[in-house]
């Protein structure tokens, strides 16, 4: 839970056959353990006595006292596992750092070890604090399993008894409602939780919550945990098989779709290949045309150089003659225009003179004859005036209008 700061202790006896493998895990002599998740550089420990030496002393003491060896099923070692909450340990590391946390926790662990040893007559062997085990939560954060293994030798060399037997004795009480005898909480194990709370109180930890009823299991053993994992793995395996079947169906459909797409792509590839070949031919043709254009350009440059050379030659040798010929030609054109203008004026004056003489003649005839067109004229007079009108109509009106505005020569007027 968030903000947890509990400390708890679990106690269990170990036979000699199980001690070797357990101590290899505790001391990290067996590096292949699957419980280790990270590096072990932050682990620390403290030793009090040698386990093998205590085993020899125990065997000698039993040989002298009873004249026989220690039984094989005797639980020589008692393992006390101290569990600390992840939230409070993270706070300690952030406050004091790894070195300060190590010193503080070491003091609390030594205090707890000596308290348990003095109270129950156990011989302390050593303790190891582990920070390299844990798991990742749903958010991917690594949650460390902060815990320590305290090892005690289960033999009191003063009285020759097993302290674990005395610690495991339970009290019974009579149920007032049913009248049955029921097992009460083991006061020794309850006292262990109190000692752990007192030892780690200075570091901000508190005693773990007590069980609701005797025999309640809140912490799974390794076998229970492994069986639970096996069930989860079986369910996961079944789920994977179902997913594989669904994937096989999807795969067959996907193969069909991919085959159809491959056929379409093959057709597209053939079409693109044809287009590529066509484009290649067109590119080759373009390259040939480029070469032709290049050749034409070279020929054009040669022709341009030839023309420039000719122009240069004309400027150097015949430029003066050419300019003189141009001036003579322009003078001849001016003289021709003047001559044409003079001829046109002469023709206009001649035509005006003819027209004036004709009108004067008509007027003279009218005056000499004394004829005036009046009503009741004689047939001879009518015929005379008719001839006069006929002659007037022969004269062009446009020439008369043009003459009144001033005569101007136009080519083809009298031609």
Coordinates of C-alpha atoms in Angstrom, one line a residue:
X1 CA 0.0 0.0 0.0
X2 CA 1.0 3.6 -0.6
X3 CA 3.0 5.2 2.3
X4 CA 3.5 1.8 4.1
X5 CA 6.2 1.7 6.8
X6 CA 5.8 -1.7 8.4
X7 CA 8.4 -4.2 9.6
X8 CA 7.6 -7.9 10.1
X9 CA 9.5 -11.1 11.0
X10 CA 8.9 -14.7 9.9
X11 CA 10.6 -17.6 11.7
X12 CA 11.3 -21.1 10.3
X13 CA 13.5 -24.0 11.3
X14 CA 15.8 -25.7 8.8
X15 CA 17.2 -29.2 8.6
X16 CA 20.9 -29.7 7.9
X17 CA 20.1 -31.1 4.5
X18 CA 18.4 -27.8 3.5
X19 CA 20.8 -25.5 5.2
X20 CA 23.6 -25.8 2.6
X21 CA 21.5 -24.6 -0.4
X22 CA 19.8 -22.0 1.7
X23 CA 23.1 -20.5 2.9
X24 CA 24.4 -20.4 -0.6
X25 CA 21.4 -18.3 -1.6
X26 CA 21.7 -16.1 1.5
X27 CA 25.4 -15.4 1.1
X28 CA 25.0 -15.1 -2.7
X29 CA 27.4 -17.9 -3.3
X30 CA 24.9 -19.3 -5.8
X31 CA 24.6 -16.6 -8.4
X32 CA 22.2 -18.5 -10.6
X33 CA 19.2 -18.0 -8.3
X34 CA 16.2 -16.8 -10.2
X35 CA 15.1 -14.6 -7.3
X36 CA 17.9 -12.2 -8.0
X37 CA 16.7 -9.4 -10.4
X38 CA 19.3 -6.7 -10.2
X39 CA 23.0 -6.2 -9.1
X40 CA 24.0 -7.1 -5.6
X41 CA 26.3 -4.2 -4.9
X42 CA 24.0 -2.7 -2.3
X43 CA 23.7 -5.9 -0.2
X44 CA 25.4 -6.0 3.2
X45 CA 25.8 -8.4 6.0
X46 CA 27.3 -9.1 9.5
X47 CA 28.7 -12.3 10.9
X48 CA 28.8 -13.5 14.6
X49 CA 29.7 -17.3 14.6
X50 CA 30.7 -20.0 12.1
X51 CA 28.0 -22.4 11.3
X52 CA 30.2 -25.4 10.7
X53 CA 32.1 -24.8 14.0
X54 CA 28.7 -24.7 15.8
X55 CA 27.7 -28.0 14.2
X56 CA 30.9 -29.7 15.4
X57 CA 30.4 -28.3 19.0
X58 CA 26.8 -29.5 18.9
X59 CA 27.8 -33.0 17.8
X60 CA 30.5 -33.2 20.5
X61 CA 28.1 -31.9 23.2
X62 CA 25.5 -34.5 22.3
X63 CA 28.1 -37.3 22.1
X64 CA 29.3 -36.4 25.6
X65 CA 25.8 -35.8 27.1
X66 CA 23.8 -38.7 25.6
X67 CA 26.5 -40.8 23.9
X68 CA 24.9 -40.5 20.4
X69 CA 25.0 -38.3 17.4
X70 CA 22.4 -35.6 16.6
X71 CA 19.4 -36.8 14.7
X72 CA 19.2 -36.1 10.9
X73 CA 15.8 -34.5 11.1
X74 CA 17.0 -32.1 13.8
X75 CA 16.5 -28.4 12.8
X76 CA 19.9 -27.1 13.3
X77 CA 19.3 -23.6 11.9
X78 CA 16.5 -21.1 12.5
X79 CA 16.0 -18.6 9.7
X80 CA 14.3 -15.3 10.6
X81 CA 13.3 -13.3 7.6
X82 CA 12.8 -9.6 8.3
X83 CA 10.6 -7.8 5.7
X84 CA 10.6 -4.0 5.3
X85 CA 8.2 -1.9 3.3
X86 CA 9.4 -0.6 0.0
X87 CA 7.9 2.9 0.5
X88 CA 9.8 3.7 3.7
X89 CA 13.0 2.2 2.5
X90 CA 12.9 4.4 -0.6
X91 CA 12.4 7.4 1.6
X92 CA 15.4 6.4 3.7
X93 CA 17.6 6.1 0.6
X94 CA 16.5 9.5 -0.6
X95 CA 17.1 11.0 2.8
X96 CA 20.4 9.4 3.8
X97 CA 21.7 7.8 0.6
X98 CA 22.8 4.2 0.3
X99 CA 25.7 4.5 2.7
X100 CA 23.7 6.2 5.4
X101 CA 20.8 3.8 5.0
X102 CA 23.2 0.9 5.2
X103 CA 24.7 2.1 8.5
X104 CA 21.2 2.8 10.0
X105 CA 19.8 -0.5 9.0
X106 CA 22.9 -2.4 10.2
X107 CA 22.4 -0.9 13.6
X108 CA 18.8 -1.9 13.8
X109 CA 19.5 -5.4 12.5
X110 CA 22.2 -5.9 15.1
X111 CA 19.9 -4.7 17.8
X112 CA 17.1 -7.1 16.7
X113 CA 19.5 -10.1 16.4
X114 CA 20.9 -9.6 19.9
X115 CA 17.4 -9.1 21.4
X116 CA 16.1 -12.4 19.9
X117 CA 19.3 -14.2 20.9
X118 CA 19.2 -13.0 24.5
X119 CA 15.4 -13.6 24.9
X120 CA 15.3 -17.2 23.6
X121 CA 18.9 -18.5 24.1
X122 CA 19.6 -18.8 20.4
X123 CA 23.2 -18.6 19.0
X124 CA 23.4 -15.9 16.3
X125 CA 25.3 -17.0 13.2
X126 CA 25.0 -14.0 10.8
X127 CA 22.5 -11.9 8.9
X128 CA 22.4 -10.7 5.3
X129 CA 20.4 -7.8 4.0
X130 CA 19.2 -8.2 0.4
X131 CA 18.3 -5.3 -1.9
X132 CA 18.6 -7.2 -5.3
X133 CA 15.3 -9.0 -5.3
X134 CA 11.8 -7.8 -6.4
X135 CA 9.4 -7.4 -9.2
X136 CA 8.0 -4.8 -11.6
X137 CA 4.5 -3.4 -11.1
X138 CA 1.9 -2.6 -13.7
X139 CA 3.6 0.8 -14.4
X140 CA 7.0 -0.9 -15.1
X141 CA 8.5 0.4 -11.9
X142 CA 10.9 -2.0 -10.1
X143 CA 9.6 -2.7 -6.6
X144 CA 12.4 -4.0 -4.4
X145 CA 11.8 -6.7 -1.9
X146 CA 13.7 -5.2 1.0
X147 CA 14.4 -8.1 3.4
X148 CA 17.1 -9.7 5.6
X149 CA 17.9 -13.3 6.6
X150 CA 19.0 -13.7 10.2
X151 CA 20.5 -17.1 10.9
X152 CA 20.5 -18.7 14.5
X153 CA 21.8 -22.0 15.6
X154 CA 19.0 -23.9 17.3
X155 CA 20.8 -25.2 20.3
X156 CA 21.4 -23.8 23.8
X157 CA 24.9 -25.0 24.8
X158 CA 24.1 -24.2 28.5
X159 CA 21.1 -26.4 29.1
X160 CA 21.4 -28.7 26.0
X161 CA 17.9 -27.9 24.8
X162 CA 16.4 -26.7 21.5
X163 CA 15.0 -23.2 21.8
X164 CA 12.7 -23.7 18.8
X165 CA 10.8 -26.3 20.7
X166 CA 10.2 -24.0 23.6
X167 CA 9.3 -21.1 21.2
X168 CA 6.8 -23.2 19.2
X169 CA 4.7 -24.2 22.2
X170 CA 1.2 -22.8 21.9
X171 CA -1.3 -21.9 24.5
X172 CA -4.9 -23.0 24.3
X173 CA -8.1 -21.4 25.6
X174 CA -11.7 -22.6 26.0
X175 CA -14.3 -21.1 23.8
X176 CA -17.1 -19.9 26.0
X177 CA -19.7 -20.3 23.2
X178 CA -18.8 -23.8 22.0
X179 CA -16.8 -25.1 24.9
X180 CA -14.0 -26.3 22.6
X181 CA -10.3 -25.8 23.1
X182 CA -8.8 -23.5 20.6
X183 CA -5.2 -22.6 19.9
X184 CA -4.2 -19.1 21.0
X185 CA -1.7 -16.8 19.4
X186 CA 1.9 -17.9 20.0
X187 CA 3.1 -15.3 22.4
X188 CA 6.8 -15.9 21.4
X189 CA 6.1 -15.1 17.8
X190 CA 4.0 -12.1 18.7
X191 CA 6.9 -10.9 20.9
X192 CA 9.2 -11.2 17.8
X193 CA 7.0 -8.7 15.9
X194 CA 7.3 -6.4 18.9
X195 CA 11.1 -6.7 19.0
X196 CA 11.3 -5.9 15.3
X197 CA 9.1 -2.8 15.7
X198 CA 11.2 -1.6 18.7
X199 CA 14.5 -2.2 16.8
X200 CA 13.4 -0.3 13.6
X201 CA 11.3 2.4 15.4
X202 CA 14.1 4.9 15.1
X203 CA 14.1 4.5 11.3
X204 CA 10.4 5.3 11.0
X205 CA 9.1 1.8 10.9
X206 CA 6.2 0.3 12.9
X207 CA 5.2 -3.2 13.9
X208 CA 3.2 -5.1 11.3
X209 CA -0.5 -5.7 11.9
X210 CA -1.4 -8.7 14.0
X211 CA -3.4 -11.6 12.5
X212 CA -7.2 -11.7 13.0
X213 CA -7.2 -15.3 14.2
X214 CA -4.5 -17.9 15.0
X215 CA -3.2 -19.8 12.1
X216 CA -4.1 -17.2 9.5
X217 CA -1.8 -17.2 6.5
X218 CA -1.0 -13.9 4.9
X219 CA 2.4 -14.7 3.5
X220 CA 2.7 -17.5 0.9
X221 CA 5.5 -19.9 1.0
X222 CA 7.8 -20.5 -2.0
X223 CA 5.9 -23.7 -2.9
X224 CA 2.6 -22.0 -2.8
X225 CA 4.0 -19.1 -4.8
X226 CA 5.4 -21.5 -7.4
X227 CA 2.1 -23.4 -7.7
X228 CA 0.3 -20.2 -8.2
X229 CA 2.8 -19.2 -10.9
X230 CA 2.3 -22.6 -12.5
X231 CA -1.4 -22.1 -12.6
X232 CA -0.9 -18.7 -14.1
X233 CA 1.5 -20.1 -16.6
X234 CA -1.0 -22.9 -17.6
X235 CA -3.7 -20.3 -18.2
X236 CA -1.2 -18.1 -20.1
X237 CA -0.2 -21.2 -22.2
X238 CA -3.8 -22.0 -22.9
X239 CA -4.4 -18.4 -23.9
X240 CA -1.3 -18.5 -26.1
X241 CA -2.6 -21.6 -27.8
X242 CA -5.9 -20.0 -28.5
X243 CA -4.1 -16.9 -29.9
X244 CA -2.0 -19.2 -32.0
X245 CA -5.1 -20.8 -33.5
X246 CA -6.6 -17.4 -34.2
X247 CA -3.3 -16.3 -35.7
X248 CA -3.2 -19.4 -37.9
X249 CA -6.6 -18.5 -39.3
X250 CA -5.5 -14.9 -39.8
X251 CA -2.3 -16.2 -41.3
X252 CA -4.2 -18.3 -43.9
X253 CA -6.3 -15.3 -44.8
X254 CA -3.3 -13.1 -44.9
X255 CA -1.5 -15.6 -47.1
X256 CA -4.4 -15.5 -49.5
X257 CA -4.5 -11.8 -49.5
X258 CA -0.7 -11.6 -49.9
X259 CA -0.9 -14.1 -52.8
X260 CA -3.6 -12.0 -54.5
X261 CA -1.6 -8.9 -53.9
X262 CA 1.5 -10.6 -55.3
X263 CA -0.3 -11.5 -58.5
X264 CA -1.4 -7.9 -58.9
X265 CA 2.1 -6.7 -58.1
X266 CA 3.5 -9.2 -60.7
X267 CA 1.1 -7.8 -63.3
X268 CA 2.0 -4.3 -62.3
X269 CA 5.7 -5.2 -62.5
X270 CA 5.3 -6.5 -66.0
X271 CA 3.4 -3.4 -67.1
X272 CA 6.0 -1.2 -65.4
X273 CA 8.8 -3.2 -67.1
X274 CA 7.2 -2.5 -70.4
X275 CA 6.9 1.1 -69.6
X276 CA 10.6 1.1 -68.5
X277 CA 11.7 -0.5 -71.7
X278 CA 9.7 2.0 -73.7
X279 CA 11.1 4.9 -71.6
X280 CA 14.6 3.5 -72.2
X281 CA 14.1 3.5 -75.9
X282 CA 12.7 7.0 -75.8
X283 CA 15.6 8.1 -73.6
X284 CA 18.0 6.6 -76.1
X285 CA 16.2 8.4 -78.9
X286 CA 16.4 11.6 -77.0
X287 CA 20.1 11.0 -76.5
X288 CA 20.5 10.6 -80.2
X289 CA 18.5 13.7 -80.9
X290 CA 20.7 15.5 -78.4
X291 CA 23.7 14.4 -80.3
X292 CA 22.1 15.6 -83.5
X293 CA 21.3 18.9 -82.0
X294 CA 24.8 19.1 -80.7
X295 CA 26.1 18.5 -84.2
X296 CA 23.7 21.1 -85.6
X297 CA 24.9 23.5 -83.0
X298 CA 28.4 22.9 -83.9
X299 CA 27.6 23.5 -87.6
X300 CA 25.6 26.6 -86.7
X301 CA 28.6 27.9 -84.7
X302 CA 30.8 27.3 -87.7
X303 CA 28.3 29.1 -90.0
X304 CA 28.1 32.0 -87.6
X305 CA 31.8 32.2 -87.5
X306 CA 31.9 32.2 -91.3
X307 CA 29.2 35.0 -91.5
X308 CA 31.0 37.0 -88.9
X309 CA 34.2 36.7 -90.9
X310 CA 32.4 37.8 -94.0
X311 CA 30.9 40.8 -92.3
X312 CA 34.3 41.7 -90.9
X313 CA 35.7 41.4 -94.4
X314 CA 32.9 43.6 -95.9
X315 CA 33.5 46.2 -93.2
X316 CA 37.2 46.3 -93.8
X317 CA 37.2 46.3 -97.7
X318 CA 33.9 47.5 -99.1
X319 CA 32.3 49.5 -96.3
X320 CA 33.1 52.9 -97.8
X321 CA 31.9 51.9 -101.3
X322 CA 28.7 50.5 -99.8
X323 CA 28.0 53.7 -97.9
X324 CA 28.6 55.8 -101.0
X325 CA 26.2 53.6 -103.0
X326 CA 23.6 54.1 -100.4
X327 CA 23.9 57.9 -100.5
X328 CA 23.7 57.9 -104.3
X329 CA 20.6 55.7 -104.2
X330 CA 18.9 57.9 -101.7
X331 CA 19.6 61.0 -103.8
X332 CA 18.2 59.3 -106.9
X333 CA 15.0 58.5 -105.0
X334 CA 14.7 62.1 -103.9
X335 CA 15.1 63.3 -107.5
X336 CA 12.6 60.8 -108.8
X337 CA 10.0 62.0 -106.2
X338 CA 10.6 65.6 -107.1
X339 CA 10.2 64.8 -110.8
X340 CA 7.0 62.9 -110.2
X341 CA 5.6 65.8 -108.1
X342 CA 6.4 68.3 -110.8
X343 CA 4.7 66.2 -113.5
X344 CA 1.7 65.8 -111.3
X345 CA 1.5 69.6 -110.7
X346 CA 1.7 70.2 -114.5
X347 CA -1.0 67.7 -115.2
X348 CA -3.3 69.3 -112.6
X349 CA -2.6 72.8 -114.0
X350 CA -3.4 71.6 -117.5
X351 CA -6.6 69.9 -116.4
X352 CA -7.7 73.0 -114.5
X353 CA -7.0 75.1 -117.5
X354 CA -9.0 72.8 -119.8
X355 CA -11.9 72.8 -117.4
X356 CA -11.8 76.6 -117.0
X357 CA -11.8 77.1 -120.8
X358 CA -14.8 74.8 -121.2
X359 CA -16.8 76.7 -118.7
X360 CA -15.8 80.0 -120.2
X361 CA -16.9 78.7 -123.6
X362 CA -20.3 77.6 -122.3
X363 CA -20.8 81.0 -120.5
X364 CA -19.7 82.8 -123.6
X365 CA -22.2 80.9 -125.8
X366 CA -25.0 81.6 -123.4
X367 CA -24.1 85.3 -123.3
X368 CA -23.7 85.6 -127.1
X369 CA -26.8 83.8 -127.9
X370 CA -28.7 85.7 -125.2
X371 CA -30.5 82.6 -124.4
X372 CA -32.1 82.0 -121.1
X373 CA -34.2 79.0 -120.3
X374 CA -37.6 80.1 -119.7
X375 CA -41.1 78.6 -119.8
X376 CA -42.5 78.6 -123.3
X377 CA -39.2 78.3 -125.2
X378 CA -39.0 77.2 -128.8
X379 CA -38.1 73.6 -129.8
X380 CA -34.7 74.9 -131.1
X381 CA -34.0 76.5 -127.7
X382 CA -35.0 73.3 -125.8
X383 CA -32.6 71.3 -127.9
X384 CA -29.8 73.8 -127.3
X385 CA -30.3 73.7 -123.5
X386 CA -30.5 70.0 -123.6
X387 CA -27.0 69.8 -125.2
X388 CA -25.7 72.2 -122.6
X389 CA -27.0 70.1 -119.8
X390 CA -25.5 67.0 -121.4
X391 CA -22.1 68.6 -121.5
X392 CA -22.4 69.6 -117.9
X393 CA -23.2 66.1 -116.8
X394 CA -20.1 64.9 -118.6
X395 CA -17.9 67.0 -116.2
X396 CA -17.0 64.8 -113.1
X397 CA -18.3 66.2 -109.8
X398 CA -15.5 64.8 -107.6
X399 CA -12.9 66.7 -109.7
X400 CA -14.9 69.9 -109.2
X401 CA -15.0 69.4 -105.4
X402 CA -11.4 68.4 -105.3
X403 CA -10.5 71.5 -107.3
X404 CA -12.3 73.8 -105.0
X405 CA -10.3 72.5 -102.1
X406 CA -7.0 72.8 -104.0
X407 CA -5.5 70.5 -106.5
X408 CA -3.3 67.7 -105.3
X409 CA -1.5 65.2 -107.5
X410 CA -2.7 61.6 -107.2
X411 CA -1.3 58.9 -109.3
X412 CA -3.7 57.7 -112.0
X413 CA -5.9 60.8 -112.1
X414 CA -5.4 61.4 -115.8
X415 CA -4.0 58.1 -116.7

